[in-house]
């Protein structure tokens, strides 16, 4: 090989070495923490189908983030199994729950403390404006008119049907969601519960009717179809919206809670609902 060829060859060697070094550094750089959706679980097969559809929508929005699933009960994988599968990899649990109830305050943090202390727990999905965006869209899809006369609004109302909890913090969150939805719709929105809290959906319907509201919709504040969601919808005197499901705003809300959890200085089981 002549001397005239050496600089070119040496330059190529340096470039190849640099590229190899950069590839090595890139391969060692950790990826983003996994996002584990924590669903309640249901005997209704539509619930699991809905949660998986939401998972896929989240994956499409953030392809670099591994998205997994765990259930509190009734469906597999159960949360302890999902946590075990993580090993020591970092992750954020995002509860597919709508208030700060017992599952969020106790069950999920206890499961993390027992098996995966390196995992962060995000806030529940509600209350939040993106949740209200979904409730509004589901009502419109069910037949709620976005433009009505003043007389029609005076005769209209909504019952926000939720699962219910004995935890008073859960009711506070549901009432806040109801206020946000009322501001959006321009009509009264009364929170009501399928179990464990009052008022019940029939009682809320009667209260609105007694106030002269006879065009009453039931807004389904449930993540996925199930027994409670079906029972509440069946009591609607006019229209009932579908559960929140895999609406695009729900996927954005999941990622918002994930990002919030990652920006905290240290993992905590509970955080503000804003």
Coordinates of C-alpha atoms in Angstrom, one line a residue:
X1 CA 0.0 0.0 0.0
X2 CA 1.4 3.4 -1.0
X3 CA 1.9 6.3 1.4
X4 CA -0.7 8.3 -0.6
X5 CA -3.4 5.8 0.4
X6 CA -2.6 5.8 4.2
X7 CA -4.3 9.0 5.2
X8 CA -7.6 8.0 3.6
X9 CA -7.4 4.5 5.2
X10 CA -6.5 6.0 8.6
X11 CA -9.4 8.4 8.3
X12 CA -11.8 5.6 7.5
X13 CA -10.5 3.6 10.5
X14 CA -11.1 6.6 12.8
X15 CA -14.7 7.1 11.4
X16 CA -15.5 3.4 11.8
X17 CA -14.1 3.4 15.4
X18 CA -16.2 6.5 16.2
X19 CA -19.3 4.9 14.7
X20 CA -18.7 1.8 16.7
X21 CA -18.3 3.8 19.9
X22 CA -21.5 5.7 19.4
X23 CA -23.4 2.5 18.6
X24 CA -22.0 1.0 21.8
X25 CA -23.1 4.1 23.9
X26 CA -26.5 4.1 22.3
X27 CA -27.1 0.4 23.0
X28 CA -26.2 0.9 26.7
X29 CA -28.4 4.0 27.2
X30 CA -31.5 2.9 29.2
X31 CA -34.9 3.3 27.5
X32 CA -37.9 5.0 29.1
X33 CA -39.5 3.3 32.1
X34 CA -42.3 0.9 31.3
X35 CA -45.9 2.2 31.6
X36 CA -48.1 -0.4 33.4
X37 CA -51.8 0.2 33.1
X38 CA -53.5 -1.0 36.3
X39 CA -57.1 -2.0 35.5
X40 CA -59.7 -3.0 38.1
X41 CA -60.7 -6.2 36.3
X42 CA -64.2 -7.4 35.4
X43 CA -66.1 -10.6 34.6
X44 CA -67.5 -8.8 31.6
X45 CA -65.3 -9.8 28.6
X46 CA -65.8 -6.4 27.0
X47 CA -63.8 -4.8 29.8
X48 CA -60.6 -6.6 29.0
X49 CA -61.1 -5.9 25.3
X50 CA -61.6 -2.2 26.0
X51 CA -58.5 -2.0 28.2
X52 CA -56.4 -3.7 25.5
X53 CA -57.7 -1.2 22.9
X54 CA -56.6 1.7 25.2
X55 CA -53.2 0.0 25.6
X56 CA -52.8 0.0 21.8
X57 CA -53.7 3.6 21.5
X58 CA -51.2 4.6 24.2
X59 CA -48.5 2.6 22.3
X60 CA -49.2 4.4 19.1
X61 CA -48.9 7.7 20.8
X62 CA -45.6 6.8 22.5
X63 CA -43.9 4.0 20.6
X64 CA -40.7 4.1 22.6
X65 CA -42.4 3.4 25.9
X66 CA -43.1 -0.3 26.8
X67 CA -46.7 -0.6 27.8
X68 CA -47.9 -3.4 30.0
X69 CA -51.1 -4.4 31.9
X70 CA -51.9 -5.6 35.4
X71 CA -55.3 -6.1 37.1
X72 CA -56.3 -5.6 40.7
X73 CA -58.7 -8.6 40.5
X74 CA -60.7 -10.9 38.2
X75 CA -58.5 -10.7 35.1
X76 CA -55.0 -11.8 34.2
X77 CA -52.3 -10.7 34.5
X78 CA -52.9 -9.8 38.1
X79 CA -50.9 -6.8 39.4
X80 CA -48.4 -8.9 41.5
X81 CA -47.6 -11.0 38.4
X82 CA -47.1 -7.9 36.3
X83 CA -44.8 -6.4 38.9
X84 CA -42.8 -9.6 39.1
X85 CA -42.4 -9.7 35.3
X86 CA -40.7 -6.3 35.5
X87 CA -37.8 -7.6 37.5
X88 CA -35.7 -4.6 38.6
X89 CA -36.6 -2.5 35.5
X90 CA -38.1 0.9 36.3
X91 CA -41.8 1.5 35.6
X92 CA -44.7 3.7 36.3
X93 CA -48.1 2.3 37.3
X94 CA -51.0 4.3 35.9
X95 CA -54.2 3.3 37.6
X96 CA -57.2 3.2 35.2
X97 CA -59.3 4.4 38.1
X98 CA -61.1 7.7 38.2
X99 CA -60.8 8.8 41.8
X100 CA -58.5 8.6 44.9
X101 CA -60.3 5.6 46.4
X102 CA -59.1 2.6 48.4
X103 CA -57.4 0.9 45.5
X104 CA -55.3 3.9 44.7
X105 CA -54.5 4.8 48.3
X106 CA -54.0 1.3 49.7
X107 CA -54.1 -1.7 47.4
X108 CA -51.8 -0.5 44.6
X109 CA -49.1 1.1 46.9
X110 CA -49.1 -2.0 49.1
X111 CA -48.5 -4.2 46.1
X112 CA -45.6 -2.0 45.0
X113 CA -44.1 -1.8 48.5
X114 CA -44.2 -5.6 48.8
X115 CA -42.6 -6.5 45.5
X116 CA -41.3 -3.5 43.5
X117 CA -40.2 -0.5 45.6
X118 CA -38.4 0.9 42.5
X119 CA -41.7 1.4 40.7
X120 CA -43.6 4.8 40.8
X121 CA -47.3 5.1 41.2
X122 CA -49.1 7.8 39.2
X123 CA -52.3 9.6 40.1
X124 CA -55.7 8.2 39.1
X125 CA -57.1 9.5 35.8
X126 CA -59.6 11.8 37.4
X127 CA -60.5 14.5 38.0
X128 CA -58.9 16.1 34.9
X129 CA -60.1 18.2 31.9
X130 CA -59.1 15.4 29.5
X131 CA -61.5 13.1 31.4
X132 CA -64.2 15.7 31.0
X133 CA -63.4 15.9 27.2
X134 CA -64.1 12.2 27.0
X135 CA -67.3 12.4 29.0
X136 CA -68.5 15.2 26.8
X137 CA -67.6 13.3 23.6
X138 CA -69.4 10.2 24.8
X139 CA -72.5 12.2 25.6
X140 CA -72.5 13.8 22.2
X141 CA -72.1 10.4 20.5
X142 CA -75.1 9.2 22.5
X143 CA -77.3 12.0 21.3
X144 CA -76.6 15.1 23.4
X145 CA -77.1 18.2 21.3
X146 CA -74.2 20.7 21.4
X147 CA -76.5 23.6 20.4
X148 CA -79.8 24.0 22.2
X149 CA -82.2 26.8 23.1
X150 CA -82.2 28.3 26.6
X151 CA -85.6 26.7 27.3
X152 CA -84.1 23.3 26.4
X153 CA -81.2 23.8 28.7
X154 CA -83.5 24.8 31.6
X155 CA -85.2 21.5 31.2
X156 CA -82.0 19.4 30.9
X157 CA -79.7 17.8 33.3
X158 CA -77.1 15.0 33.6
X159 CA -76.5 12.3 36.2
X160 CA -72.8 11.5 36.4
X161 CA -72.8 7.7 37.2
X162 CA -69.7 6.4 39.0
X163 CA -68.9 3.2 40.8
X164 CA -68.8 4.6 44.3
X165 CA -66.5 4.2 47.2
X166 CA -66.6 4.4 51.0
X167 CA -63.5 6.6 50.9
X168 CA -64.6 10.2 51.2
X169 CA -61.8 11.4 48.9
X170 CA -63.4 9.4 46.0
X171 CA -66.6 11.4 46.3
X172 CA -64.7 14.7 46.4
X173 CA -63.0 13.7 43.1
X174 CA -66.3 12.7 41.5
X175 CA -68.0 15.9 42.6
X176 CA -65.1 17.9 41.0
X177 CA -65.5 16.0 37.7
X178 CA -69.3 16.7 37.9
X179 CA -68.6 20.5 38.3
X180 CA -66.2 20.5 35.4
X181 CA -68.7 18.7 33.2
X182 CA -71.5 21.0 34.2
X183 CA -69.4 24.0 33.2
X184 CA -68.8 22.3 29.8
X185 CA -72.5 21.4 29.2
X186 CA -74.2 24.5 30.8
X187 CA -76.6 22.3 32.7
X188 CA -76.7 20.8 36.2
X189 CA -74.6 17.6 36.6
X190 CA -75.4 15.5 39.7
X191 CA -72.9 12.8 40.8
X192 CA -74.4 9.5 41.7
X193 CA -73.1 6.0 42.5
X194 CA -73.7 2.4 41.7
X195 CA -72.6 1.2 45.2
X196 CA -71.1 2.2 48.5
X197 CA -72.1 5.8 48.4
X198 CA -75.1 8.1 47.9
X199 CA -77.0 9.4 46.1
X200 CA -77.9 6.4 44.0
X201 CA -78.6 7.0 40.3
X202 CA -82.4 6.7 40.8
X203 CA -82.2 9.2 43.6
X204 CA -80.2 11.7 41.5
X205 CA -82.7 11.2 38.6
X206 CA -85.6 12.0 41.0
X207 CA -83.8 15.1 42.3
X208 CA -83.3 16.5 38.8
X209 CA -86.9 15.7 37.9
X210 CA -88.2 17.5 41.0
X211 CA -86.2 20.5 39.9
X212 CA -88.0 20.6 36.6
X213 CA -85.4 18.8 34.6
X214 CA -87.1 16.2 32.4
X215 CA -84.5 15.8 29.7
X216 CA -82.0 13.9 31.7
X217 CA -78.9 12.0 30.4
X218 CA -76.7 9.5 32.3
X219 CA -73.0 10.1 31.7
X220 CA -71.1 6.9 32.3
X221 CA -68.1 7.6 34.4
X222 CA -66.6 4.1 34.1
X223 CA -63.4 3.2 32.4
X224 CA -64.8 0.1 30.7
X225 CA -68.1 -1.8 30.3
X226 CA -69.1 -3.9 33.2
X227 CA -72.0 -4.7 35.6
X228 CA -72.2 -1.3 37.3
X229 CA -71.9 0.6 34.0
X230 CA -74.7 -1.5 32.5
X231 CA -77.0 -1.1 35.5
X232 CA -76.6 2.7 35.5
X233 CA -77.2 3.0 31.8
X234 CA -80.4 0.9 32.0
X235 CA -81.9 3.5 34.5
X236 CA -81.5 6.4 32.1
X237 CA -84.8 8.0 31.2
X238 CA -83.4 9.5 28.0
X239 CA -79.9 8.8 26.8
X240 CA -76.9 7.1 28.4
X241 CA -73.4 7.5 27.2
X242 CA -70.9 4.7 26.6
X243 CA -68.1 4.1 29.1
X244 CA -64.9 6.1 28.6
X245 CA -63.1 3.3 26.9
X246 CA -60.2 3.9 24.4
X247 CA -61.2 7.5 23.5
X248 CA -58.1 9.4 22.2
X249 CA -58.4 11.8 25.2
X250 CA -58.1 8.9 27.6
X251 CA -54.8 7.8 26.0
X252 CA -53.4 11.3 26.2
X253 CA -54.5 11.4 29.9
X254 CA -52.7 8.1 30.6
X255 CA -49.5 9.5 29.2
X256 CA -50.0 12.8 31.1
X257 CA -50.2 10.9 34.4
X258 CA -47.1 8.8 33.4
X259 CA -45.1 12.0 32.6
X260 CA -46.3 13.6 35.9
X261 CA -45.0 10.6 37.9
X262 CA -41.6 10.7 36.2
X263 CA -41.1 14.4 37.0
X264 CA -41.6 13.9 40.7
X265 CA -38.5 14.1 42.8
X266 CA -39.2 10.7 44.4
X267 CA -41.8 8.0 44.1
X268 CA -45.0 8.5 46.2
X269 CA -48.2 6.4 46.2
X270 CA -50.5 9.5 46.1
X271 CA -50.4 12.9 44.5
X272 CA -52.6 15.8 43.7
X273 CA -55.4 15.2 41.3
X274 CA -54.9 18.3 39.2

